[in-house]
Short mmCIF file of C-alpha atoms in Angstrom, two decimals:
data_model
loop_
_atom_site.label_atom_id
_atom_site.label_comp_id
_atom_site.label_asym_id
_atom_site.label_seq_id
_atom_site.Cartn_x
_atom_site.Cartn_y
_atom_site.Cartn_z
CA UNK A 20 35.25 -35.50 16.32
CA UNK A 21 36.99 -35.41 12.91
CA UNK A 22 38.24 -31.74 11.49
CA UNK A 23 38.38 -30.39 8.35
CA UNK A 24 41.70 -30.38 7.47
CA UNK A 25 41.36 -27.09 5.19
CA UNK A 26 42.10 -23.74 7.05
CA UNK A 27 41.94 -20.27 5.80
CA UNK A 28 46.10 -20.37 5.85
CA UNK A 29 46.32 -22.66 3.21
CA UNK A 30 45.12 -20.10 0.68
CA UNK A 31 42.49 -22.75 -0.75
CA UNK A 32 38.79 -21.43 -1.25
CA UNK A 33 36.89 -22.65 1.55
CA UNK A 34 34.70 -25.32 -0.11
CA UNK A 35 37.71 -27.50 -0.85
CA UNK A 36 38.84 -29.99 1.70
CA UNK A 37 35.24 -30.21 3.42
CA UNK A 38 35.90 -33.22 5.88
CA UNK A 39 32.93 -35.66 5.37
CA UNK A 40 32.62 -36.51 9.01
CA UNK A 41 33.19 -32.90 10.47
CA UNK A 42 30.08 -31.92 8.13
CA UNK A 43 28.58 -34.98 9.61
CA UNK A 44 29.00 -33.59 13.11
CA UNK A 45 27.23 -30.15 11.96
CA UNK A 46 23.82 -31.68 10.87
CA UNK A 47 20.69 -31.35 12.49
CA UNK A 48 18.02 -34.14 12.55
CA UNK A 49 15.89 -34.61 9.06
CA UNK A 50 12.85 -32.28 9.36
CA UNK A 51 9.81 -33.32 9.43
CA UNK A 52 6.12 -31.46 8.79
CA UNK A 53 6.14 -30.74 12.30
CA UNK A 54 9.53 -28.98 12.07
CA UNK A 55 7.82 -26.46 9.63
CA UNK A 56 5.82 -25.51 12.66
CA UNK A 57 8.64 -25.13 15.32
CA UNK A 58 10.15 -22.76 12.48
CA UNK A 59 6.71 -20.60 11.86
CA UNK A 60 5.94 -20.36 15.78
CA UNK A 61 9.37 -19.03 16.31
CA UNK A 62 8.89 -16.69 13.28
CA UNK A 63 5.83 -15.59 14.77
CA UNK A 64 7.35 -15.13 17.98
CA UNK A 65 9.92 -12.45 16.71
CA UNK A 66 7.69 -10.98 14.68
CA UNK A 67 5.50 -10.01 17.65
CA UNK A 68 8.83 -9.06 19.35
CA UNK A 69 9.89 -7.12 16.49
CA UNK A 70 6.26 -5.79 15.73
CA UNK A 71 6.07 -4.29 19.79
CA UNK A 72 8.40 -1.90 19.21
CA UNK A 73 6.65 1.13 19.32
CA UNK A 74 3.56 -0.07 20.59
CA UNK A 75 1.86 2.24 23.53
CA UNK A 76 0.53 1.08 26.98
CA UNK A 77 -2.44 -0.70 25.77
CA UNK A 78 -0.24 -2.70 23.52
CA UNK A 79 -1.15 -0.53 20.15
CA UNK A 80 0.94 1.36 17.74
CA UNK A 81 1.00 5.28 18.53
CA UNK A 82 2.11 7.99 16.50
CA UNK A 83 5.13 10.67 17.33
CA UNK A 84 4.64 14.26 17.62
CA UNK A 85 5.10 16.78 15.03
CA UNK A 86 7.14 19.55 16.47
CA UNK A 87 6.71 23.32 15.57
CA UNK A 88 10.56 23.26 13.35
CA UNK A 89 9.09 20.17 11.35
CA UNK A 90 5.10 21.49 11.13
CA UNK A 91 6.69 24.78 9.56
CA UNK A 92 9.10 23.31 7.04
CA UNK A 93 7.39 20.10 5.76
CA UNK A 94 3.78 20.43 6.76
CA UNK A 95 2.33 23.92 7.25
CA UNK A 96 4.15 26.81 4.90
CA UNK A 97 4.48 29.29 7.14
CA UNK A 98 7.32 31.00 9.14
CA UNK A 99 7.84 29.75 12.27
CA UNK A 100 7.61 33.47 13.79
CA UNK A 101 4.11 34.01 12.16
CA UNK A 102 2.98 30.18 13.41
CA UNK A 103 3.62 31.16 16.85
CA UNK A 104 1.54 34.51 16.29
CA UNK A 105 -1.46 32.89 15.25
CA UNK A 106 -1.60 30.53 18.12
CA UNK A 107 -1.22 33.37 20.82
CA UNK A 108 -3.79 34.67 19.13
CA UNK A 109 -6.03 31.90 18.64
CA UNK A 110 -6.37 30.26 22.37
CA UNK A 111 -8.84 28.09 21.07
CA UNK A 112 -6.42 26.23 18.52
CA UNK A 113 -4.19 23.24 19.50
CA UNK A 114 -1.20 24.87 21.40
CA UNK A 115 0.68 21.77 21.92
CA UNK A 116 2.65 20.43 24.83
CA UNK A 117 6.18 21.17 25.94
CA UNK A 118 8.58 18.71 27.59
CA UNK A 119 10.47 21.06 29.81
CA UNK A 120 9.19 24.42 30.73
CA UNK A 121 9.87 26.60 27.86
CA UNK A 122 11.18 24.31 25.52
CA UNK A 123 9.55 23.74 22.35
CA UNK A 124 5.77 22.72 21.41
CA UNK A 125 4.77 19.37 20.00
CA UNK A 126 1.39 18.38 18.70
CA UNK A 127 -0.43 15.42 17.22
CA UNK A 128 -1.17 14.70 13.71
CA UNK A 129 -4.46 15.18 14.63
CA UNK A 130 -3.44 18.85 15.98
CA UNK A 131 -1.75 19.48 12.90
CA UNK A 132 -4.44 18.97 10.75
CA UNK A 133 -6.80 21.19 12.92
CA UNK A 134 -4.01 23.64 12.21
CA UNK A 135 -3.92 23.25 8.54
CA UNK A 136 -7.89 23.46 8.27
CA UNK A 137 -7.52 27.05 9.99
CA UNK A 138 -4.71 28.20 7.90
CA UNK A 139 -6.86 27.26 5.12
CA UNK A 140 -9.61 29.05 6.26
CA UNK A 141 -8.03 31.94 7.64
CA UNK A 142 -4.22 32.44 5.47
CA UNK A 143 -3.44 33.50 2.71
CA UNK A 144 -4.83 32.50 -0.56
CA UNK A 145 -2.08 32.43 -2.32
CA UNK A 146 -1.04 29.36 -0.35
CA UNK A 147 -1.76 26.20 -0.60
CA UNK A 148 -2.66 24.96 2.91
CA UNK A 149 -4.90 22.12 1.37
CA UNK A 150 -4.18 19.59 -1.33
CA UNK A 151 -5.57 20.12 -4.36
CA UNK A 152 -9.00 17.58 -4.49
CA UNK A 153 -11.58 18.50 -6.94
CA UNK A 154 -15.45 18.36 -5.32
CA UNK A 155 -17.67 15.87 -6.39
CA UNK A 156 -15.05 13.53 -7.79
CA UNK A 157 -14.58 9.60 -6.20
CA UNK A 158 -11.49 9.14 -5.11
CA UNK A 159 -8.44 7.62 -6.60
CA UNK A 160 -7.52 4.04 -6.23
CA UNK A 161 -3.58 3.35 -6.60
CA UNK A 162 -2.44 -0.41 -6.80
CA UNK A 163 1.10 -0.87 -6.25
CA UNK A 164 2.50 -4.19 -7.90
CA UNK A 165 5.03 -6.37 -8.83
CA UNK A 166 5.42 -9.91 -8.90
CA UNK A 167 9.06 -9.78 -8.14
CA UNK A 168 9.48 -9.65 -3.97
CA UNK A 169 11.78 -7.36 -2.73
CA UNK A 170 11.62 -4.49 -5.13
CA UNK A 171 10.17 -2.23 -2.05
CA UNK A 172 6.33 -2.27 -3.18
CA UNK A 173 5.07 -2.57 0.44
CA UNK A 174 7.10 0.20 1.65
CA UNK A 175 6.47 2.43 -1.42
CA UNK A 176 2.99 2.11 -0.76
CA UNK A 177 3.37 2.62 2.91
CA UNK A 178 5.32 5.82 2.17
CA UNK A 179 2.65 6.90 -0.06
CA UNK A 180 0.20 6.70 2.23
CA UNK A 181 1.45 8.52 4.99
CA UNK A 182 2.84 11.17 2.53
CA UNK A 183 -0.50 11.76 2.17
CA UNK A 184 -2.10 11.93 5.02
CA UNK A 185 0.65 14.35 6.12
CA UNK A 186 -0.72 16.40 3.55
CA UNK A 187 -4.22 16.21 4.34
CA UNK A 188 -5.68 13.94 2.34
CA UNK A 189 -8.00 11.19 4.02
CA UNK A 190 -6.13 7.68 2.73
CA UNK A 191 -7.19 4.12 2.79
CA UNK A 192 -5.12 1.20 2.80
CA UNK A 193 -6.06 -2.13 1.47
CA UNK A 194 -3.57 -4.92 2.22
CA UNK A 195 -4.70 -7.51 -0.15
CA UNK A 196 -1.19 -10.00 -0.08
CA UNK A 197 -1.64 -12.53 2.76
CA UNK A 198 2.07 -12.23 4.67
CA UNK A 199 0.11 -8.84 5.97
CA UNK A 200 3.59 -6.83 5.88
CA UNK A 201 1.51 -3.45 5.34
CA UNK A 202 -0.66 -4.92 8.11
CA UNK A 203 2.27 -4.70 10.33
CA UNK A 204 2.99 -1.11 9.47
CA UNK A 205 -0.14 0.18 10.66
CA UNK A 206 -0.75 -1.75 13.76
CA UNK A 207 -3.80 -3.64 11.85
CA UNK A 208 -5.41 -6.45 14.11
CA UNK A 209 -6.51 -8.85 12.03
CA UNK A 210 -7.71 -12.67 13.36
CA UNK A 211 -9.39 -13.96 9.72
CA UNK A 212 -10.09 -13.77 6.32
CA UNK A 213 -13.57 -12.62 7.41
CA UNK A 214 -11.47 -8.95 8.84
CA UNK A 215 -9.56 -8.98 5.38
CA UNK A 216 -11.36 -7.91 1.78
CA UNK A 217 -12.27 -11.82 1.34
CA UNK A 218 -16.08 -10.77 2.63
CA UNK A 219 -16.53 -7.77 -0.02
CA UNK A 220 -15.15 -10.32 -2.84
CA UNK A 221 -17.54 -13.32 -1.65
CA UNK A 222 -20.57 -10.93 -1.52
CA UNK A 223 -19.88 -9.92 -4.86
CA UNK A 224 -20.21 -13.27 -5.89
CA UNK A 225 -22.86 -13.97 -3.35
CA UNK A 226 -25.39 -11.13 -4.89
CA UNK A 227 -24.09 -12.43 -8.63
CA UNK A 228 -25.92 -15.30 -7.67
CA UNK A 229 -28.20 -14.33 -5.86
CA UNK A 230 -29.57 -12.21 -8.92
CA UNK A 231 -28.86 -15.06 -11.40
CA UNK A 232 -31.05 -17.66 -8.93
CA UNK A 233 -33.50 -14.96 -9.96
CA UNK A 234 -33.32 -15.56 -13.18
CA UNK A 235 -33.46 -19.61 -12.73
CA UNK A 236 -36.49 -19.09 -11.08
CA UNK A 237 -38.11 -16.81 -13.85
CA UNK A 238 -37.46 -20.04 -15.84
CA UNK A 239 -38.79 -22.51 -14.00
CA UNK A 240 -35.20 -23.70 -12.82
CA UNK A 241 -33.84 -24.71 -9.48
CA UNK A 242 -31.71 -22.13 -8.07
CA UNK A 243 -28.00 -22.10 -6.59
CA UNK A 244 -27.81 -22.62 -2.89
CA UNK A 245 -25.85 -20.14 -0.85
CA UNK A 246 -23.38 -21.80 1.48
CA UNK A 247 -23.05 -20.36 4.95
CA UNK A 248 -19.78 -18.50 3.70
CA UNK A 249 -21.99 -17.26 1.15
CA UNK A 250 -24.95 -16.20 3.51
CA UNK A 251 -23.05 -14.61 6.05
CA UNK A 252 -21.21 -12.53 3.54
CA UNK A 253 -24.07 -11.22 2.14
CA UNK A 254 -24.87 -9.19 5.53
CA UNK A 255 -21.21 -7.39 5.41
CA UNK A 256 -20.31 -4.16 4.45
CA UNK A 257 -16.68 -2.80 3.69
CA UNK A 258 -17.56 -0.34 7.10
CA UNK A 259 -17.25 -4.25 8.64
CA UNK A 260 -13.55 -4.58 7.62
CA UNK A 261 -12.24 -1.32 7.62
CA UNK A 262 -9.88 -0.69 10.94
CA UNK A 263 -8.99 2.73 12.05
CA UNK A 264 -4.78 3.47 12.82
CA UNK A 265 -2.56 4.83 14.75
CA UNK A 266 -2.48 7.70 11.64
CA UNK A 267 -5.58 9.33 11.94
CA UNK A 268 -6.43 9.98 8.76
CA UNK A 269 -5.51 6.73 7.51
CA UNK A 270 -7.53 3.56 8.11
CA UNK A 271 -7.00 -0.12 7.09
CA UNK A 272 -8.54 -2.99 5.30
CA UNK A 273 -5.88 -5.62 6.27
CA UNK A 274 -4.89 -8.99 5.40
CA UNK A 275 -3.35 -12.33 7.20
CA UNK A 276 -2.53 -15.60 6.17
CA UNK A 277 -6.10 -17.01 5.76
CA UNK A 278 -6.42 -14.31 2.96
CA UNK A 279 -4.59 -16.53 0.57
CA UNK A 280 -7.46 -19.00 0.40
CA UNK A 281 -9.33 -16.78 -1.63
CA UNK A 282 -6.82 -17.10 -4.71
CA UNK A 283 -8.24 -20.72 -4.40
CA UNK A 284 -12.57 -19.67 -3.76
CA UNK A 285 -12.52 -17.74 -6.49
CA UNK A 286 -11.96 -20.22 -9.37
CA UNK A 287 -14.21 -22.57 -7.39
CA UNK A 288 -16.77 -19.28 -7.95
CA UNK A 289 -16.26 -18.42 -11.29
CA UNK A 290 -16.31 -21.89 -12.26
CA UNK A 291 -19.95 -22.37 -11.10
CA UNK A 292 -20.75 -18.86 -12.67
CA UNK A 293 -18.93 -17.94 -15.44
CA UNK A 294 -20.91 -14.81 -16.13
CA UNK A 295 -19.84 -14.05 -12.61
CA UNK A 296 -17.25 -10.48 -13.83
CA UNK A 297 -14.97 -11.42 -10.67
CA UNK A 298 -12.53 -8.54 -11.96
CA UNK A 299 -14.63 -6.11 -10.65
CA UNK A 300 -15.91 -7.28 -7.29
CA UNK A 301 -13.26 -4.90 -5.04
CA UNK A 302 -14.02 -1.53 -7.64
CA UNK A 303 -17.99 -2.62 -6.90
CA UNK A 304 -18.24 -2.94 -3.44
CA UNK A 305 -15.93 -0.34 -2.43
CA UNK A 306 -18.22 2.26 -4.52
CA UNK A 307 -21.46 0.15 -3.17
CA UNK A 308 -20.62 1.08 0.26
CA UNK A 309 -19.14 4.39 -0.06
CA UNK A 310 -15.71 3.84 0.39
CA UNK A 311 -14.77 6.30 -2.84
CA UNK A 312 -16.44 9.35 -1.39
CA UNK A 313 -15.23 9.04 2.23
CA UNK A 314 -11.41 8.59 1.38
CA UNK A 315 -9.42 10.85 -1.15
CA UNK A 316 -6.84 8.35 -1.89
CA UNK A 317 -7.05 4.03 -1.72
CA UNK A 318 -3.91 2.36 -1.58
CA UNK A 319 -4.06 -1.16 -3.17
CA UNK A 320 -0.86 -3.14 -1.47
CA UNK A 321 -1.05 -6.75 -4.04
CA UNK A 322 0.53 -9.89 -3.46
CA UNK A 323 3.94 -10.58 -5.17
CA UNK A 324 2.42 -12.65 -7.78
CA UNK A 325 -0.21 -12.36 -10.88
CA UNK A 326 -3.13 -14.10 -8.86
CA UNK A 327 -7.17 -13.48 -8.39
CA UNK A 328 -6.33 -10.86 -5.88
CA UNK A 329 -3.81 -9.08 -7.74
CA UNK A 330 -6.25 -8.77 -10.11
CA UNK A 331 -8.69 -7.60 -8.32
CA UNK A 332 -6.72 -4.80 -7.24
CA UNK A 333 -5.12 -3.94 -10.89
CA UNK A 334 -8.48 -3.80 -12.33
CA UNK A 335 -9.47 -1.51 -9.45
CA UNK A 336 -7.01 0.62 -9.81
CA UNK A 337 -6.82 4.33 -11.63
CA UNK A 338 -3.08 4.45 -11.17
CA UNK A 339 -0.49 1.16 -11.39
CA UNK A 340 2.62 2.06 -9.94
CA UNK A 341 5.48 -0.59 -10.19
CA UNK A 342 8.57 -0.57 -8.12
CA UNK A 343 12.27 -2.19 -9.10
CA UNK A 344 15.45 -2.06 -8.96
CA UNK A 345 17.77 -1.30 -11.27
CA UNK A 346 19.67 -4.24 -11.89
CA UNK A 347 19.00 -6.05 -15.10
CA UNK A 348 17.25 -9.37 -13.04
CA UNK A 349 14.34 -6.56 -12.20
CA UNK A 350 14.13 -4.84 -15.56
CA UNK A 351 13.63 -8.33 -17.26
CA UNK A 352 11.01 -9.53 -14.68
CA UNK A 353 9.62 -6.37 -15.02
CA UNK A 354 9.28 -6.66 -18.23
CA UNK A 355 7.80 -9.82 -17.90
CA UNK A 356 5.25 -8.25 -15.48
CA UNK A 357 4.07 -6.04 -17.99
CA UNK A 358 3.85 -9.19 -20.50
CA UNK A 359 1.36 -11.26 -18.51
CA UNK A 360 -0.26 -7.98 -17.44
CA UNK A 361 -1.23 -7.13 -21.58
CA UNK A 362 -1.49 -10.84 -21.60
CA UNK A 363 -4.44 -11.28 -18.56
CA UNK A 364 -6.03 -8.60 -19.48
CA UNK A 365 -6.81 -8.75 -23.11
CA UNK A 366 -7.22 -12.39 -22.74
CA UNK A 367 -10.27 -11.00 -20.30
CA UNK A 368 -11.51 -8.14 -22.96
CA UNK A 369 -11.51 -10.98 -25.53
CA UNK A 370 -13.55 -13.58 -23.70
CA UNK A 371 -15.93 -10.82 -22.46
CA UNK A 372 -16.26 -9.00 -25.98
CA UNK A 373 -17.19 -12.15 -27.66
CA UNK A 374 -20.55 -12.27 -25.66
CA UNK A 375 -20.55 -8.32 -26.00
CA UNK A 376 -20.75 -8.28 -29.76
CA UNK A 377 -23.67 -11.06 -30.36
CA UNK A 378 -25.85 -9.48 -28.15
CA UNK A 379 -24.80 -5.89 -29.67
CA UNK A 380 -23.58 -4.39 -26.41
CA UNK A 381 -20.35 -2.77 -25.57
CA UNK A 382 -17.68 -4.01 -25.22
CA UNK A 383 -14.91 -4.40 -22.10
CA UNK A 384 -11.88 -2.15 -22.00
CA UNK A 385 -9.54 -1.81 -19.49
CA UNK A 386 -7.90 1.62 -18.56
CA UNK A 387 -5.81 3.04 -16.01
CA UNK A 388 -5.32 7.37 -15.86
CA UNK A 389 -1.56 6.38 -15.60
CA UNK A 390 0.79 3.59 -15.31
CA UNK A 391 4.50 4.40 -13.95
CA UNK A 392 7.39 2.00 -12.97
CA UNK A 393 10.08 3.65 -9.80
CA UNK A 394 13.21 2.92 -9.47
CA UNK A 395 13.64 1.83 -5.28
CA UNK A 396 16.34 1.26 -3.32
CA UNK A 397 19.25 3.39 -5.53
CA UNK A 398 22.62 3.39 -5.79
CA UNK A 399 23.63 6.45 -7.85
CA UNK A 400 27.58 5.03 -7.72
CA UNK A 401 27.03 1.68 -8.64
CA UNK A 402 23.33 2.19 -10.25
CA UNK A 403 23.61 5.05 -12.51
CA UNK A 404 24.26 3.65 -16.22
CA UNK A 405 21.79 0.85 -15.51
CA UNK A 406 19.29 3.02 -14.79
CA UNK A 407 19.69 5.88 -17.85
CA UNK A 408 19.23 2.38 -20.28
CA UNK A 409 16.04 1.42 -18.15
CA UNK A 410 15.04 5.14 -18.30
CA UNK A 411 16.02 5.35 -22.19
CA UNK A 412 13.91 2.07 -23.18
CA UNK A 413 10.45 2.72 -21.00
CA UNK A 414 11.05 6.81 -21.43
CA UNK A 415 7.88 8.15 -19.71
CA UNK A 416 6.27 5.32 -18.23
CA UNK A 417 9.93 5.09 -16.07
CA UNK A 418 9.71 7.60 -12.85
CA UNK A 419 12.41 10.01 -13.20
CA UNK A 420 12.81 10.12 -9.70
CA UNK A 421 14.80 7.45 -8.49
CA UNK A 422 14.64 6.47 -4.53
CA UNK A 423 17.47 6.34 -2.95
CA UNK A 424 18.71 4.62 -0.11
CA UNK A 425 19.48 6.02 2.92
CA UNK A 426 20.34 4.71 6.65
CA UNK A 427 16.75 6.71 7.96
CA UNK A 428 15.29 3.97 5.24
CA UNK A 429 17.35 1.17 7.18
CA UNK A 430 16.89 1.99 10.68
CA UNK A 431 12.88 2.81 10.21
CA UNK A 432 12.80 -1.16 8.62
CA UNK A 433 14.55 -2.34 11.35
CA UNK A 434 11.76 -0.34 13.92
CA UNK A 435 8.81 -1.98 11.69
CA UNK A 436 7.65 1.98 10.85
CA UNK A 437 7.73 4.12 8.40
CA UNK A 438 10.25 6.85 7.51
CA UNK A 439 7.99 9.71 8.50
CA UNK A 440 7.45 7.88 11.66
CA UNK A 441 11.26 8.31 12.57
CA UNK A 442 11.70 10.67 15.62
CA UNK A 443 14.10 13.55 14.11
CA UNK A 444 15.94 13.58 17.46
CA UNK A 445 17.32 10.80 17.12
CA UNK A 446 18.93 11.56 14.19
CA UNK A 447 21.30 14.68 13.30
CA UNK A 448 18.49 17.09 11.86
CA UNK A 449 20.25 17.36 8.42
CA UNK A 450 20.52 13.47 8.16
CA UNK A 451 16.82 13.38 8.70
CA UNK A 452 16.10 15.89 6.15
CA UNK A 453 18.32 13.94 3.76
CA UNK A 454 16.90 10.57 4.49
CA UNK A 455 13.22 11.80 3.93
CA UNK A 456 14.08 13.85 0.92
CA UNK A 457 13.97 10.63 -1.67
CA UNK A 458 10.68 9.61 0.02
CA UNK A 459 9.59 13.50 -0.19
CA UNK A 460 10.55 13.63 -4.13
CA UNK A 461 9.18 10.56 -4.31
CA UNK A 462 5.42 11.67 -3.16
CA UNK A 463 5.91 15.27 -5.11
CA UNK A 464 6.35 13.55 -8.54
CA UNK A 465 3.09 10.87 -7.65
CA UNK A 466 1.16 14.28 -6.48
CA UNK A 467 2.18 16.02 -9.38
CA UNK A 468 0.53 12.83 -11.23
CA UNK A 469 -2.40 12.75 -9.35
CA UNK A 470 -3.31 16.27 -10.02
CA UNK A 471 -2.76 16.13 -13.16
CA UNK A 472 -5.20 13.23 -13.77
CA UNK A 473 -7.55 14.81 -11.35
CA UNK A 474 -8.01 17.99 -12.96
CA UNK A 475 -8.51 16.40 -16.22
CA UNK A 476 -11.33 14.65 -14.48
CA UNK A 477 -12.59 18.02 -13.38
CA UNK A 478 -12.47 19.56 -16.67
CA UNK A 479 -14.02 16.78 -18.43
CA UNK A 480 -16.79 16.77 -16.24
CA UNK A 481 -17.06 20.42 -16.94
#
């Protein structure tokens, strides 16, 4: 076998003196289509490696415990002394379980939130056991979006979520980007498109033309057909697609690779009906089937890219939030983003206003309560000037909370979970607390956002 003759002693970079033969000897066979296979099925064989991790006897994800040190200082505000007094004297609460007689008590989520609801009830008034959510208000939809990968958008939304639901709020998750990463998070179980939002999107369409066969009709004209797709859409509801987790007051629309045919059924659609308003099919049927008064909170997690289901989750959305890093390569494409977004959208507006005005109805405008771009993944040493320019040029759209990164971020990737789904114990207790304080600050500034726009809801409708 020949040999390069270059070696790291001759104080030559190592791409000179590449022997032709001894790279020769290194190649594999060409690869064919097939090889794309062998590559995906041994992808998808560590990802279910990867993804068991965690997973309980029946082969599901399950949830840690919440002991009584962490319900008192992040969940519950209460003294730990006065916690223990109102279970002792409240038999019929949660009391939790110890591991070794004695030692301390450990409950579920579920527990917790039992525990919160009697606080509530029962505390103080001055506290605020329960997050602020006015009555008689839908809830808030939140898309989170990029189309640059690997600014952190699926784990900011993640985080989100299960900030949350840790403080009370009832959250869904709608995983509308086809590689199904949030999917993974939660322990979703999904085996089609038709367990994804493709059926709430297609019966959208499907009762669009339903109603405009209708109209054909009046006229004397043949109607539409509905294909089977169409037809068996038509009977489904979002309660059809929506999967409970391993959270339990989070549940789960997901998404898997047959999702990504939609960004290819929906031209086919709005080609055949262009009065067909595809931008609002996920905002419709989500409020058609109740989805806005049984959650508090819907997390939209879109595809890295500006395509029909991005859009469909944008124009859903009250609040945009858009994750990046700060390195000039994000703030650019970022910046792009934000072009094509103003770029999509009023190119929408206009086509729709042009039919609005001639028949004398109003016209189409888009609005969002608030739009805010977060800086993920920080480096304060290497990061900081970067990000005062990025903070000086977008001023308040810009987060001024910037995400660190921290090894609890790192290791919690590496388990497939979530930061909040770390086990303290395995950390020292004041690395834990410092690895979920960027991902605490993170939810406090989008909570102080939320209840801002909220109670300007309230008051209006006052």
């Amino acid at each position: 076998m020949a040999k390069d003759t270059h070696t790291p002693a001759s104080g030559l970079p190592p791409y000179f003196n590449i022997d032709p033969d001894a790279a020769l000897a290194d190649l594999d066979a060409p690869t064919s289509t097939e090889g794309f296979a062998d590559i995906a099925s041994a992808c998808a064989q560590g990802r279910r490696d990867l993804a068991s991790r965690g997973l309980n006897e029946e082969g599901r994800k399950s949830l840690r415990l919440f002991s009584t040190w962490e319900i008192t200082r992040y969940l519950i505000p209460v003294a730990q002394a006065h916690f223990r007094r109102v279970l002792k004297a409240n038999p019929d609460l949660p009391q939790g379980s110890s591991e070794t007689e004695g030692g301390a008590k450990w409950f579920t989520l579920d527990e917790v939130l039992r525990l919160r609801a009697h606080f509530a009830s029962q505390g103080s008034k001055a506290k605020n056991y329960l997050p602020y959510r006015p009555e008689g208000l839908p809830a808030k939809l939140v898309a989170v979006a990029n189309f640059k990968g690997g600014v952190g958008k699926t784990s900011t939304a993640a985080h989100l979520a299960m900030s949350a639901a840790l403080d009370g709020y009832k959250v869904l998750v709608v995983d509308l980007d086809s590689q199904g990463s949030m999917t993974s998070i939660f322990g979703g179980r999904v085996e089609d498109e038709w367990q994804t939002a493709f059926p709430l999107l297609a019966r959208h369409y499907g009762e669009h033309l339903r109603a405009d066969n209708q109209r054909r009709l009046d006229r004397g004209e043949a109607p539409q057909p509905l294909d089977e797709s169409l037809t068996a859409a038509m009977e489904m509801t979002a309660a059809d697609v929506i999967q409970p987790t391993h959270w339990p007051n989070i549940d789960l629309i997901g998404a898997q690779l047959n999702l990504y045919w939609a960004e290819f059924q929906i031209p086919v659609w709005r080609m055949a009906a262009r009065g067909w308003k595809l931008w609002d099919a996920l905002t419709d049927r989500l409020e058609a089937d109740g989805v806005l008064e049984r959650y508090d909170l819907v997390f939209i997690d879109t595809p890295p890219a500006l395509g029909y289901l991005t859009i469909n989750g944008l124009a859903a959305a009250d609040i945009l939030l858009v994750p990046l890093g700060a390195s000039f390569l994000e703030f650019d494409s970022t910046g792009r983003f934000f072009d094509m977004l103003h770029s999509t959208f009023a190119s929408i507006e206009e086509g729709e206003n042009i039919a609005a005005r001639a028949l004398g109805r109003e016209g189409l405008a888009f609005e969002w309560d608030a739009v805010r771009a977060v800086i993920t993944r920080y480096d304060g040493a290497q990061q900081g000037e970067l990000s005062a320019l990025m903070q000086a040029y977008l001023g308040r759209t810009l987060s001024p909370h910037k995400q660190d990164f921290t090894a609890l971020i790192g290791q919690a990737g590496e388990q497939v979970s979530g930061i909040y789904e770390a086990d303290y114990r395995d950390f020292n207790r004041e690395t834990y607390a410092r690895g979920r304080e960027t991902f605490d600050e993170t939810y406090a500034a989008f909570k102080r956002l939320l209840t801002g726009i909220w109670r300007r809801d309230e008051l209006a409708e006052a």
